[in-house]
Amino acid sequence: MSAEEFAERAIEAQEAERARLAREIHDGIAQRLASVGFHLSAALGALPPSGGPSAHEARRQIEAARELAGLAFAETRAAIAGLRPPVLDDLGLSAALAGLAREASARQPSLDVTVTVSGELDAPLPDHLQTALYRIAQEAVANVLRHAAALSASLLLEFDRDRVRLIVIDDGRGFDPRLIPPDSYGLRGMTERAELLRGRLTLRSRPGDGTTLRTVLPLP
Ligand SMILES: Nc1ncnc2c1ncn2[C@@H]1O[C@H](COP(=O)(O)OP(=O)(O)OP(=O)(O)O)[C@@H](O)[C@H]1O
Ligand SMILES: [Mg+2]
């Protein structure tokens, strides 16, 4: 087999695998999410209209869950189509990060999350860089919520002449980066995203001393 043929077959295999994944997501996760939304709507309908404070709180929580199911459904569709996360189209990166921060504080009221954007760009940040930074921030915030038990977290987005930096800092319990479980995907996925764009992701953490995750991507 010639080198070209080999490369061609490798790409074909990759495309086939991608198509398989898209099908799985579409037929599996997306369908399930649609059913979750359906059941949540039914639950809302079944709540007594004037049921006092606990029914009011239940309604609020179910509405929030239904909205999240809807967002997750839209995200799976976008992922299948290879598109960027829909919030970026609606809001742009800075506002999308602010949305992430708001959602995180809503889920963990003891946690205060701030977003700071500094520097300016001559041209708009290319879509694929926005997507990568948003996805990295999303996983970093998910990790803070899940693992850090932090009181505060900051997202810093810094534009420079030739690079953009995203720094996520929390004051939580920290961890030893040498002891990351082999079956965890989050940090590996973030690192791969950064490297694909010729960037770098660095992690600084120590038990008892919070975590800082730093992503630097070169600008075109
Ligand atoms: N901000 C953080 N604070 C404390 N520990 C963290 C933080 N971020 C990551 N960790 C630790 O690093 C480990 C690896 O994180 P990673 O995101 O790769 O996997 P995960 O969150 O466990 O699972 P998933 O694959 O769903 O992301 C976590 O299990 C956790 O122990
Ligand atoms: Mg994770």
XYZ file of C-alpha atoms and ligand atoms in Angstrom:
252
model
C 0.000 0.000 0.000
C 1.366 3.423 -0.897
C 1.642 6.178 1.686
C -1.229 8.049 0.016
C -3.468 4.991 0.032
C -2.640 4.415 3.650
C -3.499 8.009 4.595
C -6.724 7.791 2.595
C -7.807 4.596 4.365
C -6.954 6.062 7.748
C -9.155 9.077 7.002
C -11.952 6.812 5.780
C -11.763 4.773 8.969
C -11.865 7.954 11.018
C -14.922 9.201 9.121
C -16.705 5.894 9.624
C -15.982 5.999 13.340
C -17.202 9.578 13.519
C -20.425 8.636 11.735
C -20.927 5.743 14.135
C -20.495 8.045 17.132
C -22.890 10.593 15.673
C -25.497 7.829 15.283
C -24.963 6.621 18.826
C -25.334 10.123 20.207
C -28.358 10.816 18.097
C -30.195 7.571 18.743
C -29.066 7.133 22.331
C -28.353 10.277 24.310
C -30.434 12.739 22.286
C -33.526 10.512 22.386
C -33.157 9.968 26.107
C -32.816 13.698 26.710
C -35.942 14.347 24.699
C -37.791 11.832 26.908
C -36.431 13.482 30.051
C -37.855 16.813 28.846
C -41.166 15.140 28.116
C -41.424 13.617 31.601
C -40.465 16.905 33.233
C -43.232 18.685 31.341
C -45.682 16.007 32.480
C -44.485 16.421 36.084
C -45.054 20.187 35.856
C -48.563 19.585 34.599
C -49.280 17.228 37.491
C -48.260 19.698 40.212
C -51.163 21.233 42.086
C -51.582 24.859 40.947
C -51.675 26.284 44.465
C -49.676 23.843 46.515
C -47.841 26.154 48.911
C -44.104 26.891 49.160
C -42.813 23.339 48.615
C -44.854 22.903 45.432
C -43.570 26.297 44.317
C -39.968 25.180 44.895
C -40.641 21.865 43.114
C -42.007 23.795 40.137
C -38.920 26.009 40.071
C -36.563 23.016 40.160
C -38.473 21.100 37.491
C -38.492 24.137 35.225
C -34.726 24.507 35.677
C -34.223 20.804 34.926
C -36.405 21.041 31.826
C -34.400 23.994 30.582
C -31.128 22.111 31.159
C -32.477 19.041 29.339
C -33.393 21.315 26.431
C -29.918 22.871 26.362
C -28.261 19.453 26.545
C -30.454 18.258 23.681
C -29.430 21.278 21.580
C -25.781 20.565 22.420
C -25.954 16.943 21.310
C -27.484 18.043 18.023
C -24.717 20.605 17.560
C -22.062 18.025 18.458
C -23.458 15.617 15.862
C -23.414 18.269 13.182
C -19.870 19.212 14.200
C -21.120 22.661 15.063
C -20.142 24.932 17.849
C -22.116 25.124 21.095
C -25.319 27.083 20.397
C -24.735 29.525 23.307
C -21.706 30.910 21.478
C -23.800 31.824 18.456
C -26.342 33.518 20.669
C -24.018 35.335 23.055
C -20.336 35.267 22.064
C -17.528 33.922 24.248
C -17.414 36.487 27.089
C -21.150 36.362 27.705
C -21.169 32.568 27.375
C -18.488 32.378 30.092
C -20.561 34.694 32.287
C -23.484 32.301 31.733
C -21.317 29.361 32.866
C -20.375 31.292 36.004
C -24.008 32.091 36.773
C -25.088 28.485 36.319
C -22.286 27.274 38.578
C -23.205 29.684 41.399
C -26.853 28.689 41.022
C -25.947 25.028 41.408
C -23.622 25.598 44.344
C -24.813 28.703 46.193
C -21.778 28.632 48.533
C -19.526 29.106 45.487
C -18.823 32.553 44.084
C -17.694 32.542 40.441
C -16.427 35.648 38.664
C -15.428 36.286 35.058
C -12.876 38.909 34.063
C -12.015 39.729 30.462
C -8.976 41.833 29.689
C -7.218 43.047 26.551
C -8.738 43.580 23.164
C -8.608 41.987 19.772
C -8.232 43.686 16.405
C -10.286 40.980 14.699
C -13.017 38.763 16.154
C -11.711 35.587 17.801
C -12.071 32.737 15.258
C -14.990 30.376 15.907
C -12.896 27.278 16.519
C -10.844 29.058 19.212
C -14.041 30.281 20.878
C -15.404 26.745 20.878
C -12.214 25.286 22.348
C -12.000 27.912 25.095
C -15.661 27.535 25.957
C -15.385 23.738 26.173
C -12.267 23.964 28.320
C -13.933 26.487 30.647
C -17.022 24.266 30.828
C -15.026 21.218 31.931
C -12.878 23.289 34.324
C -16.006 24.673 36.008
C -17.575 21.190 36.098
C -14.441 19.980 37.893
C -14.614 22.835 40.402
C -18.244 21.949 41.140
C -17.577 18.237 41.365
C -14.224 17.994 43.072
C -12.986 21.248 44.574
C -15.431 22.157 47.381
C -14.282 25.729 46.688
C -15.722 28.978 47.994
C -14.610 31.039 45.049
C -13.483 30.516 41.496
C -12.336 33.005 38.846
C -12.342 32.729 35.112
C -9.878 35.088 33.479
C -9.877 35.580 29.734
C -6.900 37.594 28.538
C -6.344 38.710 24.981
C -2.851 39.540 23.877
C -1.432 40.556 20.519
C -0.559 37.007 19.484
C -2.277 34.757 22.032
C -5.308 34.274 24.194
C -5.207 32.900 27.729
C -7.936 31.301 29.791
C -7.122 30.877 33.462
C -9.439 29.110 35.876
C -8.521 29.433 39.551
C -10.302 27.926 42.529
C -9.562 28.053 46.242
C -10.769 24.509 46.873
C -9.145 21.368 48.210
C -6.640 20.894 45.379
C -5.148 17.551 44.404
C -1.965 15.830 43.354
C -1.854 15.964 39.521
C 0.313 12.816 39.470
C -2.606 10.825 40.871
C -5.203 11.437 38.170
C -7.277 8.261 37.644
C -6.609 6.629 34.250
C -10.305 6.474 33.340
C -10.935 10.210 33.740
C -11.478 11.962 30.487
C -11.888 15.649 31.390
C -8.314 16.856 31.801
C -7.094 14.678 28.958
C -9.774 16.058 26.629
C -8.916 19.651 27.570
C -5.207 19.046 26.979
C -5.891 17.463 23.594
C -8.089 20.372 22.561
C -5.363 22.872 23.440
C -2.630 20.872 21.692
C -4.691 20.432 18.541
C -4.654 24.216 18.257
C -0.898 24.385 18.916
C -1.596 25.657 22.392
C -0.746 24.450 25.859
C -2.616 23.569 28.989
C -0.907 23.596 32.358
C -2.251 22.545 35.714
C -1.033 23.695 39.095
C -2.566 22.059 42.110
C -1.597 20.811 45.552
C -3.748 19.193 48.213
C -5.110 21.953 50.432
C -3.959 24.707 48.124
C -6.520 25.181 45.346
C -6.147 24.588 41.628
C -5.070 26.763 38.719
C -5.660 25.639 35.171
C -4.058 27.703 32.464
C -4.707 27.442 28.744
C -2.751 29.436 26.201
C -3.711 29.363 22.530
C -1.802 31.167 19.781
C -3.825 33.589 17.650
C -3.676 33.216 13.887
N -10.599 21.873 40.458
C -10.296 20.686 41.033
N -10.218 20.569 42.375
C -9.914 19.376 42.962
N -9.660 18.256 42.276
C -9.736 18.294 40.923
C -10.052 19.504 40.224
N -10.016 19.245 38.905
C -9.707 17.946 38.780
N -9.526 17.351 39.986
C -9.095 15.959 40.242
O -8.538 15.461 39.046
C -9.213 14.276 38.646
C -9.283 14.209 37.129
O -10.154 15.209 36.592
P -10.878 14.910 35.194
O -11.687 16.072 34.826
O -9.836 14.450 34.235
O -11.780 13.650 35.516
P -13.145 13.556 36.338
O -13.707 14.933 36.555
O -12.907 12.720 37.554
O -14.077 12.746 35.368
P -14.585 13.215 33.933
O -13.916 12.284 32.986
O -16.062 13.078 33.979
O -14.152 14.646 33.743
C -10.559 14.344 39.330
O -11.085 13.066 39.551
C -10.227 15.048 40.629
O -9.729 14.144 41.568
Mg -13.888 16.270 34.996
